[in-house]
Short mmCIF file of C-alpha atoms and ligand atoms in Angstrom, two decimals:
data_model
loop_
_atom_site.label_atom_id
_atom_site.label_comp_id
_atom_site.label_asym_id
_atom_site.label_seq_id
_atom_site.Cartn_x
_atom_site.Cartn_y
_atom_site.Cartn_z
CA MET A 172 0.02 0.37 -0.55
CA ALA A 173 1.28 3.64 -0.77
CA TYR A 174 1.79 5.95 1.79
CA ALA A 175 4.70 8.55 0.42
CA GLY A 176 2.56 11.80 -0.68
CA ARG A 177 -1.16 10.93 1.39
CA MET A 178 -2.80 13.39 2.90
CA THR A 179 -5.07 11.38 5.00
CA TRP A 180 -5.00 7.77 6.39
CA ARG A 181 -6.92 4.76 7.87
CA VAL A 182 -6.27 3.99 11.21
CA ALA A 183 -8.67 0.50 12.47
CA VAL A 184 -8.68 0.30 16.21
CA ALA A 185 -9.70 -2.30 19.11
CA GLY A 186 -8.80 -3.74 21.68
CA ILE A 187 -9.61 -5.98 25.06
CA HIS A 188 -8.56 -3.54 28.20
CA ILE A 189 -8.20 -5.96 31.26
CA GLU A 190 -5.60 -6.55 34.08
CA SER A 191 -5.93 -9.67 35.26
CA GLY A 192 -4.27 -12.65 37.84
CA THR A 193 -3.57 -16.08 38.03
CA PHE A 194 -3.61 -15.99 41.50
CA THR A 195 -8.20 -15.82 41.97
CA PRO A 196 -10.17 -18.32 41.59
CA LEU A 197 -12.95 -15.76 40.14
CA ARG A 198 -13.23 -15.88 36.41
CA SER A 199 -14.24 -12.64 34.47
CA ARG A 200 -16.73 -12.58 31.91
CA GLN A 201 -17.80 -10.32 28.60
CA ARG A 202 -20.55 -9.30 30.72
CA ASP A 203 -17.90 -7.61 33.05
CA PHE A 204 -16.91 -5.66 29.75
CA PHE A 205 -18.16 -2.14 29.14
CA THR A 206 -17.75 -2.53 25.21
CA LEU A 207 -17.71 0.49 22.81
CA ARG A 208 -18.26 -0.83 19.24
CA GLY A 209 -18.08 1.13 15.91
CA GLU A 210 -18.66 5.13 16.53
CA GLU A 211 -18.89 4.84 20.11
CA MET A 212 -15.54 4.14 19.99
CA ARG A 213 -14.33 7.98 19.13
CA SER A 214 -15.38 8.39 22.80
CA ARG A 215 -12.05 7.44 23.84
CA TYR A 216 -10.13 9.58 21.46
CA PRO A 217 -11.59 12.64 21.79
CA PHE A 218 -8.36 14.80 20.58
CA LEU A 219 -8.60 13.37 17.27
CA SER A 220 -11.06 15.75 16.75
CA THR A 221 -8.82 18.81 16.28
CA PRO A 222 -6.75 19.53 13.73
CA GLU A 223 -3.37 18.31 14.15
CA PHE A 224 -5.06 14.73 14.10
CA SER A 225 -6.89 15.40 10.76
CA PRO A 226 -5.20 13.16 8.59
CA ILE A 227 -6.28 9.80 10.82
CA GLN A 228 -9.40 8.34 9.17
CA LEU A 229 -10.54 6.29 12.38
CA GLN A 230 -12.01 3.46 11.60
CA PRO A 231 -13.57 2.22 15.09
CA LEU A 232 -13.65 -1.72 15.33
CA ALA A 233 -14.30 -2.64 19.23
CA HIS A 234 -13.14 -2.28 23.23
CA PHE A 235 -14.26 -4.28 25.61
CA ARG A 236 -12.53 -3.15 29.00
CA ALA A 237 -13.41 -4.42 32.40
CA MET A 238 -12.18 -3.92 36.03
CA PRO A 239 -9.25 -5.21 36.81
CA GLY A 240 -10.64 -9.52 37.62
CA GLY A 241 -9.63 -13.02 37.19
CA MET A 242 -8.44 -14.96 34.37
CA ILE A 243 -10.91 -14.33 31.12
CA ALA A 244 -12.96 -17.61 30.50
CA ALA A 245 -11.50 -18.83 27.12
CA GLU A 246 -14.79 -19.18 25.41
CA GLU A 247 -15.83 -16.07 26.20
CA TYR A 248 -12.33 -14.41 25.02
CA ALA A 249 -12.39 -16.53 21.92
CA ALA A 250 -15.48 -14.13 20.98
CA MET A 251 -14.54 -10.91 21.74
CA LYS A 252 -11.79 -11.76 19.74
CA GLN A 253 -13.74 -12.68 17.40
CA GLU A 254 -15.83 -9.95 17.00
CA ILE A 255 -12.13 -7.71 16.67
CA LEU A 256 -11.30 -9.76 13.73
CA ASP A 257 -14.68 -9.87 11.93
CA ARG A 258 -15.07 -5.90 12.20
CA LEU A 259 -11.90 -5.65 10.83
CA LEU A 260 -12.53 -8.35 7.61
CA GLY A 261 -16.40 -6.35 6.98
CA LEU A 262 -13.63 -2.80 7.08
CA GLU A 263 -14.60 -1.51 3.34
CA GLU A 264 -10.91 0.05 2.82
CA PRO A 265 -8.18 -2.33 3.97
CA PRO A 266 -6.46 -0.17 6.98
CA HIS A 267 -2.70 1.93 6.68
CA ALA A 268 -2.71 1.43 10.39
CA PHE A 269 -3.58 -0.24 13.73
CA TYR A 270 -4.36 1.00 16.87
CA PHE A 271 -3.79 -1.72 19.44
CA ASP A 272 -6.08 0.27 22.73
CA VAL A 273 -4.94 -2.68 25.65
CA HIS A 274 -3.36 -2.82 29.84
CA GLY A 275 -1.69 -5.31 28.63
CA ALA A 276 -1.93 -7.53 31.47
CA MET A 277 -4.54 -9.41 30.12
CA THR A 278 -4.83 -13.39 31.33
CA VAL A 279 -6.94 -15.72 29.44
CA GLU A 280 -7.65 -19.70 30.29
CA GLY A 281 -4.56 -21.64 28.26
CA LEU A 282 -2.79 -18.52 26.81
CA ASP A 283 0.87 -17.27 28.78
CA ASP A 284 0.74 -13.89 26.51
CA ALA A 285 -2.71 -13.52 25.51
CA GLU A 286 -2.02 -9.43 24.02
CA ALA A 287 0.22 -11.47 21.59
CA ASP A 288 -1.95 -14.30 20.65
CA LEU A 289 -4.86 -11.50 19.82
CA LEU A 290 -2.56 -9.22 17.76
CA GLU A 291 -0.70 -11.23 15.97
CA ALA A 292 -4.66 -12.80 14.96
CA ILE A 293 -5.55 -8.95 13.73
CA ARG A 294 -1.94 -8.55 12.32
CA ARG A 295 -2.92 -12.02 10.18
CA HIS A 296 -5.98 -9.93 8.81
CA LEU A 297 -3.85 -6.65 7.95
CA PRO A 298 -2.19 -5.56 5.12
CA ALA A 299 1.50 -7.00 5.06
CA ASP A 300 2.75 -3.65 5.91
CA ALA A 301 0.16 -1.90 8.17
CA ILE A 302 1.77 -0.21 10.40
CA VAL A 303 0.86 -1.24 14.40
CA THR A 304 0.73 1.26 17.10
CA CYS A 305 0.01 0.65 21.24
CA SER A 306 -0.85 1.93 24.32
CA GLN A 307 -0.44 0.51 27.73
CA ASP A 308 -0.75 0.74 31.24
CA LEU A 309 2.82 0.62 33.23
CA HIS A 310 0.97 -2.20 35.20
CA GLY A 311 0.81 -4.65 32.11
CA ASN A 312 3.42 -7.10 30.81
CA VAL A 313 5.21 -6.94 27.58
CA SER A 314 6.82 -9.45 25.75
CA ALA A 315 9.13 -10.03 23.06
CA ARG A 316 6.66 -12.01 21.39
CA LEU A 317 4.92 -8.75 22.25
CA VAL A 318 7.03 -6.71 20.79
CA ALA A 319 7.42 -8.73 17.60
CA SER A 320 4.35 -7.44 16.49
CA VAL A 321 4.26 -4.59 16.81
CA ASP A 322 5.89 -0.75 15.24
CA LEU A 323 5.62 1.24 17.82
CA ILE A 324 4.43 1.58 21.40
CA THR A 325 4.02 3.58 24.19
CA THR A 326 2.25 3.42 28.12
CA TYR A 327 1.38 5.46 30.92
CA ARG A 328 4.47 7.33 33.24
CA THR A 329 1.93 7.74 36.15
CA ALA A 330 0.71 5.52 38.87
CA PRO A 331 -1.90 6.63 40.14
CA HIS A 332 -2.77 6.56 36.21
CA VAL A 333 -3.94 10.64 35.61
CA ASP A 334 -2.08 10.68 31.59
CA TRP A 335 -3.88 7.87 30.31
CA MET A 336 -5.60 10.11 27.39
CA GLU A 337 -2.76 11.23 26.97
CA THR A 338 -0.88 8.56 27.00
CA ARG A 339 -3.60 7.77 23.56
CA GLU A 340 -2.84 10.23 22.38
CA ARG A 341 1.27 9.61 22.86
CA ALA A 342 0.55 6.44 20.97
CA LEU A 343 -1.42 7.82 17.06
CA CYS A 344 0.55 11.08 17.71
CA LEU A 345 3.68 8.08 17.30
CA LEU A 346 1.62 6.69 14.71
CA LEU A 347 0.98 10.05 12.68
CA ARG A 348 4.76 11.27 12.04
CA ALA A 349 5.78 7.19 11.60
CA LEU A 350 2.89 7.91 8.73
CA ARG A 351 4.12 11.38 7.27
CA GLU A 352 8.22 10.45 7.41
CA GLY A 353 7.00 7.10 6.13
CA CYS A 354 9.68 5.45 8.32
CA LEU A 355 9.45 3.67 11.18
CA PRO A 356 11.79 4.07 14.45
CA ALA A 357 14.06 1.19 15.29
CA LEU A 358 12.52 -0.33 19.02
CA ALA A 359 14.75 -1.54 21.86
CA TYR A 360 12.99 -3.91 24.15
CA VAL A 361 14.77 -4.56 27.34
CA PRO A 362 12.56 -6.77 30.04
CA ILE A 363 14.12 -6.23 33.51
CA PRO A 364 14.16 -8.57 35.71
CA VAL A 365 12.35 -7.47 38.58
CA LEU A 366 9.05 -7.59 39.93
CA VAL A 367 6.96 -5.55 42.03
CA SER A 368 3.84 -4.53 42.83
CA GLY A 369 1.82 -1.11 42.45
CA GLU A 370 1.92 -0.80 46.40
CA MET A 371 5.51 -0.50 45.50
CA SER A 372 6.37 1.67 42.77
CA SER A 373 3.77 4.81 42.70
CA THR A 374 5.78 7.29 40.75
CA GLU A 375 4.36 9.91 43.98
CA TYR A 376 6.89 7.75 46.11
CA GLU A 377 10.65 7.47 45.34
CA PRO A 378 12.15 5.33 43.59
CA GLY A 379 9.58 5.45 41.04
CA ALA A 380 9.04 8.97 41.09
CA SER A 381 12.75 9.30 39.70
CA LEU A 382 12.69 6.60 37.70
CA TYR A 383 9.65 7.82 36.32
CA ALA A 384 10.42 11.44 35.93
CA PRO A 385 12.74 12.09 33.20
CA LEU A 386 11.07 9.67 30.20
CA ALA A 387 9.57 13.28 29.27
CA GLU A 388 13.13 14.67 29.11
CA GLU A 389 14.50 11.83 27.72
CA SER A 390 11.56 10.97 25.08
CA ARG A 391 12.49 14.43 23.88
CA ALA A 392 16.05 13.94 23.53
CA GLU A 393 18.18 13.72 19.87
CA GLY A 394 17.78 10.85 17.60
CA ILE A 395 14.39 9.22 19.89
CA TRP A 396 10.55 9.31 19.31
CA ASP A 397 9.71 8.29 22.47
CA VAL A 398 10.38 6.12 25.65
CA SER A 399 8.24 3.52 28.32
CA LEU A 400 8.88 2.01 31.49
CA TRP A 401 6.46 -0.94 32.21
CA VAL A 402 6.58 -2.50 36.00
CA GLY A 403 4.98 -4.98 34.95
CA TYR A 404 1.92 -7.05 36.96
CA ALA A 405 2.97 -9.38 39.44
CA TRP A 406 0.26 -11.17 40.15
CA ALA A 407 -0.12 -13.12 37.12
CA ASP A 408 1.87 -16.26 37.06
CA GLN A 409 3.29 -16.17 33.20
CA ALA A 410 6.97 -16.10 32.24
CA ARG A 411 6.61 -12.16 31.01
CA SER A 412 5.60 -10.82 34.25
CA GLY A 413 8.13 -7.76 34.83
CA ALA A 414 9.76 -4.62 34.44
CA ALA A 415 10.61 -3.81 30.71
CA ALA A 416 11.85 -0.85 28.82
CA ILE A 417 11.80 0.60 25.21
CA ALA A 418 13.20 2.73 23.60
CA LEU A 419 12.09 3.65 19.75
CA ALA A 420 14.84 5.74 17.99
CA ASP A 421 16.28 6.63 14.98
CA ASP A 422 19.07 4.48 14.45
CA GLY A 423 19.28 1.14 16.75
CA GLU A 424 21.98 1.93 18.74
CA ARG A 425 20.57 5.06 19.63
CA ALA A 426 17.12 3.26 20.82
CA ARG A 427 19.42 0.53 22.23
CA ALA A 428 21.27 2.87 24.71
CA MET A 429 18.58 4.42 25.77
CA ALA A 430 16.30 1.33 26.26
CA GLU A 431 19.45 -0.20 28.10
CA ALA A 432 20.27 3.56 30.27
CA ILE A 433 16.64 3.19 31.36
CA ALA A 434 17.01 0.37 32.30
CA ARG A 435 19.95 -0.21 34.22
CA ARG A 436 18.81 2.74 36.06
CA TYR A 437 15.15 0.57 36.73
CA TRP A 438 17.77 -2.56 38.26
CA GLU A 439 19.82 -0.40 40.25
CA ALA A 440 16.71 1.12 42.30
CA ARG A 441 15.66 -2.32 42.35
CA GLU A 442 15.85 -3.07 46.66
CA ASP A 443 14.71 0.51 47.03
CA PHE A 444 11.16 -0.54 46.07
CA VAL A 445 9.10 -1.08 49.26
CA PHE A 446 5.88 0.03 50.85
CA SER A 447 4.12 3.61 50.29
CA SER A 448 2.67 3.35 53.47
CA PRO A 449 3.76 1.19 56.86
CA ALA A 450 1.70 -2.86 56.19
CA GLY A 451 1.79 -5.44 58.92
CA SER A 452 -1.25 -8.04 59.37
CA PHE A 453 -4.67 -6.29 60.10
CA GLU A 454 -3.96 -6.92 64.29
CA GLU A 455 -0.36 -4.68 63.98
CA CYS A 456 -2.14 -2.45 62.16
CA TRP A 457 -4.70 -1.68 64.13
CA ALA A 458 -2.81 -1.26 67.32
CA ARG A 459 -1.24 2.00 65.40
CA VAL A 460 -5.01 2.87 64.39
CA LEU A 461 -6.11 2.94 68.33
CA ALA A 462 -2.47 4.71 69.10
CA SER A 463 -2.56 7.47 67.29
CA GLU A 464 -5.31 10.53 66.59
CA LYS A 465 -5.06 10.49 63.57
CA ARG A 466 -8.33 11.41 61.17
CA PRO A 467 -8.73 10.29 58.76
CA TYR A 468 -6.97 6.88 58.97
CA PHE A 469 -7.14 4.96 55.56
CA LEU A 470 -6.10 0.84 56.08
CA SER A 471 -5.90 -0.68 52.57
CA ASP A 472 -7.60 -4.96 52.53
CA ALA A 473 -4.53 -4.58 49.93
CA GLY A 474 -4.43 -8.43 49.73
CA ASP A 475 -8.55 -8.11 48.22
CA ASN A 476 -7.62 -5.13 45.93
CA PRO A 477 -10.89 -5.81 43.39
CA THR A 478 -9.43 -3.04 41.36
CA ALA A 479 -5.60 -4.67 41.04
CA GLY A 480 -7.40 -7.87 40.03
CA ALA A 481 -8.90 -9.59 43.55
CA ALA A 482 -12.81 -10.80 43.91
CA GLY A 483 -13.42 -7.89 46.29
CA ASP A 484 -15.67 -10.75 48.64
CA VAL A 485 -12.82 -11.59 51.17
CA THR A 486 -14.24 -10.94 54.24
CA ASP A 487 -11.10 -12.24 56.05
CA THR A 488 -10.24 -8.08 57.56
CA LEU A 489 -14.21 -7.43 57.85
CA ALA A 490 -13.83 -10.24 60.09
CA ARG A 491 -11.16 -9.35 62.29
CA VAL A 492 -12.25 -5.54 62.87
CA ILE A 493 -16.23 -6.95 63.69
CA ARG A 494 -14.41 -9.30 66.47
CA ALA A 495 -12.13 -6.40 67.91
CA ASN A 496 -14.89 -3.83 68.02
CA ALA A 497 -17.93 -6.30 70.09
CA VAL A 498 -14.36 -5.88 72.77
CA TRP A 499 -13.68 -2.28 72.70
CA GLU A 500 -14.54 -0.14 75.67
CA LYS A 501 -15.05 2.96 73.44
CA LYS A 502 -16.64 1.25 70.30
CA ARG A 503 -14.94 3.09 67.36
CA ALA A 504 -16.53 4.14 63.85
CA VAL A 505 -15.73 2.38 60.99
CA ILE A 506 -16.31 2.82 57.01
CA PHE A 507 -15.88 -0.82 55.48
CA ALA A 508 -15.63 -0.47 51.88
CA SER A 509 -16.66 -2.90 50.93
CA ILE A 510 -18.68 -6.66 50.03
CA PRO A 511 -19.58 -7.19 46.43
CA ASP A 512 -22.35 -9.34 47.17
CA ALA A 513 -26.00 -8.77 44.68
CA THR A 514 -27.52 -11.11 47.16
CA ALA A 515 -27.17 -9.64 50.41
CA CYS A 516 -27.57 -6.50 48.80
CA GLN A 517 -30.58 -7.84 47.48
CA LEU A 518 -32.17 -8.43 50.97
CA MET A 519 -31.30 -5.63 52.10
CA HIS A 520 -33.44 -3.63 49.73
CA GLU A 521 -36.03 -5.80 49.84
CA ALA A 522 -35.71 -5.01 53.86
CA GLY A 523 -35.25 -1.79 53.94
CA VAL A 524 -33.57 1.28 55.29
CA GLY A 525 -33.86 0.82 59.05
CA ALA A 526 -34.41 -3.02 59.36
CA THR A 527 -32.51 -5.14 60.97
CA VAL A 528 -31.41 -8.18 58.65
CA THR A 529 -28.71 -11.25 58.96
CA VAL A 530 -26.97 -11.79 55.44
CA ASP A 531 -24.19 -14.60 54.98
CA LEU A 532 -22.07 -11.65 53.23
CA GLY A 533 -19.43 -12.57 51.03
CA GLY A 534 -17.33 -15.61 49.94
CA LYS A 535 -19.28 -16.38 46.88
CA LEU A 536 -16.71 -14.84 44.14
CA ASP A 537 -13.78 -15.77 45.56
CA PRO A 538 -14.37 -19.16 48.47
CA VAL A 539 -10.26 -19.86 48.12
CA HIS A 540 -9.23 -17.18 50.20
CA GLY A 541 -12.09 -16.53 52.64
CA GLN A 542 -16.19 -18.13 53.29
CA ALA A 543 -19.17 -16.02 53.94
CA LEU A 544 -19.41 -14.21 57.01
CA SER A 545 -22.67 -14.34 59.02
CA LEU A 546 -24.10 -10.76 60.43
CA THR A 547 -26.46 -9.22 62.02
CA GLY A 548 -27.23 -5.11 61.37
CA LYS A 549 -29.43 -2.58 60.67
CA VAL A 550 -30.42 -1.49 56.53
CA MET A 551 -28.76 2.61 56.64
CA ALA A 552 -28.30 3.28 53.61
CA LEU A 553 -29.60 2.12 50.19
CA ILE A 554 -28.54 3.44 46.32
CA ALA A 555 -30.89 1.22 43.56
CA GLY A 556 -30.73 0.49 40.15
CA GLU A 557 -27.68 -1.56 38.38
CA ASP A 558 -24.96 -0.04 40.89
CA ALA A 559 -26.96 -0.71 43.91
CA GLN A 560 -25.65 -0.85 46.84
CA ALA A 561 -26.28 -0.70 50.78
CA VAL A 562 -25.38 0.37 54.27
CA LEU A 563 -25.12 -2.72 57.07
CA ARG A 564 -24.04 -1.22 60.39
CA VAL A 565 -22.86 -3.52 62.90
CA GLU A 566 -22.89 -1.82 66.59
CA THR A 567 -20.57 0.93 64.78
CA VAL A 568 -19.04 -0.44 61.48
CA ASP A 569 -21.01 0.28 58.64
CA VAL A 570 -19.85 -1.96 56.32
CA ILE A 571 -20.71 -1.16 52.23
CA VAL A 572 -22.74 -3.99 50.61
CA SER A 573 -22.47 -3.85 46.28
CA ALA A 574 -23.95 -5.77 44.70
CA GLY A 575 -20.95 -5.77 41.80
CA ARG A 576 -17.98 -5.35 42.30
CA ARG A 577 -17.20 -1.37 42.17
CA PRO A 578 -14.14 0.24 43.62
CA TYR A 579 -14.44 3.28 46.67
CA HIS A 580 -12.37 5.70 45.13
CA LEU A 581 -13.65 9.17 45.69
CA ARG A 582 -15.10 10.98 48.25
CA GLU A 583 -18.65 10.48 46.73
CA ASP A 584 -19.06 7.05 46.67
CA TYR A 585 -19.07 7.47 50.49
CA LEU A 586 -21.31 10.89 50.74
CA ARG A 587 -23.59 9.20 48.74
CA LEU A 588 -24.25 6.43 51.01
CA GLY A 589 -24.40 8.82 53.80
CA LEU A 590 -21.36 8.41 54.70
CA ASP A 591 -17.73 10.34 55.57
CA PRO A 592 -14.33 9.42 56.63
CA ALA A 593 -14.16 11.98 57.82
CA MET A 594 -16.12 11.88 60.30
CA SER A 595 -14.97 7.96 61.18
CA ASP A 596 -12.42 7.00 62.75
CA ALA A 597 -10.93 4.19 60.41
CA THR A 598 -12.21 3.70 56.90
CA ILE A 599 -10.57 0.13 55.34
CA VAL A 600 -10.56 0.26 51.96
CA LYS A 601 -10.19 -2.83 49.29
CA ILE A 602 -7.82 -0.89 47.81
CA GLY A 603 -3.96 -0.60 47.31
CA TYR A 604 -2.52 2.94 47.58
CA LEU A 605 -4.29 5.39 47.96
CA GLU A 606 -6.55 6.62 44.96
CA PRO A 607 -5.74 10.98 44.78
CA GLU A 608 -8.72 11.51 46.58
CA LEU A 609 -8.24 9.81 49.41
CA LYS A 610 -4.97 10.15 49.67
CA ALA A 611 -5.67 14.12 49.93
CA MET A 612 -8.32 13.37 52.35
CA ALA A 613 -6.47 10.56 54.96
CA ARG A 614 -3.77 11.42 57.64
CA ALA A 615 -2.47 8.32 58.07
CA HIS A 616 -2.56 5.53 55.69
CA GLU A 617 -1.38 2.13 56.24
CA LEU A 618 -1.55 -1.31 53.98
CA VAL A 619 -2.82 -4.48 55.36
CA LEU A 620 -1.04 -7.69 53.77
CA SER A 621 -4.37 -9.67 54.28
CA PRO A 622 -5.52 -12.57 52.43
CA GLY A 623 -6.65 -12.63 48.45
CA GLY A 624 -6.11 -13.09 45.10
CA VAL A 625 -3.31 -10.09 45.03
CA ARG A 626 -1.70 -10.41 48.43
CA ALA A 627 1.06 -6.99 49.01
CA ASP A 628 3.34 -9.85 50.05
CA PHE A 629 3.39 -11.49 46.33
CA TRP A 630 6.56 -13.11 47.02
CA ASN A 631 5.05 -15.75 49.08
CA LEU A 632 3.16 -17.16 46.38
CA PRO A 633 3.19 -20.49 44.58
CA TYR A 634 4.46 -19.07 41.37
CA GLU A 635 5.69 -21.82 38.96
CA GLN A 636 5.54 -20.21 34.73
CA ARG A 637 7.41 -17.05 36.17
CA ARG A 638 11.17 -15.99 34.69
CA ARG A 639 14.08 -17.24 36.98
CA PRO A 640 15.85 -15.72 37.99
CA LEU A 641 13.79 -12.79 39.35
CA PHE A 642 14.25 -9.85 42.59
CA PRO A 643 12.96 -10.49 44.60
CA PHE A 644 12.56 -13.74 44.83
CA GLU A 645 16.48 -14.28 43.93
CA LYS A 646 18.41 -11.45 45.21
CA ASP A 647 22.22 -12.82 44.40
CA PHE A 648 22.50 -12.77 40.97
CA ALA A 649 24.74 -9.60 38.27
CA TRP A 650 22.33 -8.42 35.84
CA GLU A 651 23.44 -6.41 32.75
CA PRO A 652 20.72 -4.93 30.29
CA SER A 653 21.47 -6.41 26.37
CA ALA A 654 18.41 -5.03 24.74
CA LEU A 655 16.63 -6.85 21.48
CA VAL A 656 16.93 -4.01 18.69
CA LYS A 657 13.78 -4.88 15.73
CA VAL A 658 15.33 -2.20 13.32
CA GLY A 659 13.39 0.47 11.39
CA ARG A 660 12.13 1.10 8.44
CA LYS A 661 11.38 3.10 4.87
CA MET A 662 7.48 2.66 3.99
CA SER A 663 7.27 2.76 0.61
ZN1 LIG B 201 -2.34 -0.47 36.22
#
């Protein structure tokens, strides 16, 4: 297909966006995905309406996006993949380029590199010389196999992620540059044998802050097109799980030098990755809450964080706080956010506000890490509809029960249920590091090393497929960065 001299280019776009782990029994299903089809997908890329992007004629196929969860059931992944391929084959004119819009840590039953599987299938249906660009979350596990199928790739530079939109824009800016210049940059990829969790690598703390801060400037250096650094995703037992650096540059040696320098910087900081907040068992964390005057005090029920892929209905921490509360002289006001349990939520809705009910809560999505907890309390608040929620007060513990798995990252998530973390002695939330609004509120924060599909002390999990050696599982080994380099090419 002729690229040179064109004024516009057809760019197909599709993706399955999920972070899903192998240590939870939870399975992700197609109904868990928010789906955009065809023209609906334009809402993901509002910047495309600016004159700068007018040369791009978007051919939106389908985009599936879900909250982090467990492995996708094989047949449900196959259905989503087939829909993308059918839509690609159904295009009236073949695309000049393809944008692969994904998270990068999707796990599917029976596949060890699901993104590569999907992109390879898409590639087979693209014209042979079509250019592929890709954007990812920095918690993606990028492999050599995936790199073989992309020409351009970029990733978030912040965690918590505030640059998701500009990352999408960057993926398409890189594409536009390649199309305009009629050439592809060299790509250097360095897998880094370090695996840390999100709780240890926020870019708001060291060493994440210093490792990510230079990337913007490095991507503007002479001869460089872009640079990317992945932390990876710890809760997938796969060979590709780990950190990686990629540089795109005018020539292979420049790309290699830059990617290896970024990778070396990450490797040298490996011992500095620690939890950004104090961590311990529930009892250790709770003793510190009781001894402190600081309010609001947040505790992360980190092992069962649904926004990192756990089920979210493990009741271990909830059971502990209710047991502890029962014996205190001075009851503490506690908010527990949350346990997803559709049956319990419906029962509370049927009983109504003010009713006393007994529910068997949780332990259904993830029966491996905990059991249902029988609780009797008063229904304090209800939200009806698709996103149904309820509050069960057990003595002075307000337990949020949601119909589905959902995050509680915003102050408004609490206020609309009549709860205010600012007025409670402690708010226990199924999260890892605090998202910006909660962080701004918190005067103290601790990580509870609780059981679940994404336990924070992941190095104690039974990995079988992971690469070896890999820090921190192995600590005593030497390593030198060595890039895999794909040369650039001129397009006809
Ligand atoms: Zn992420």
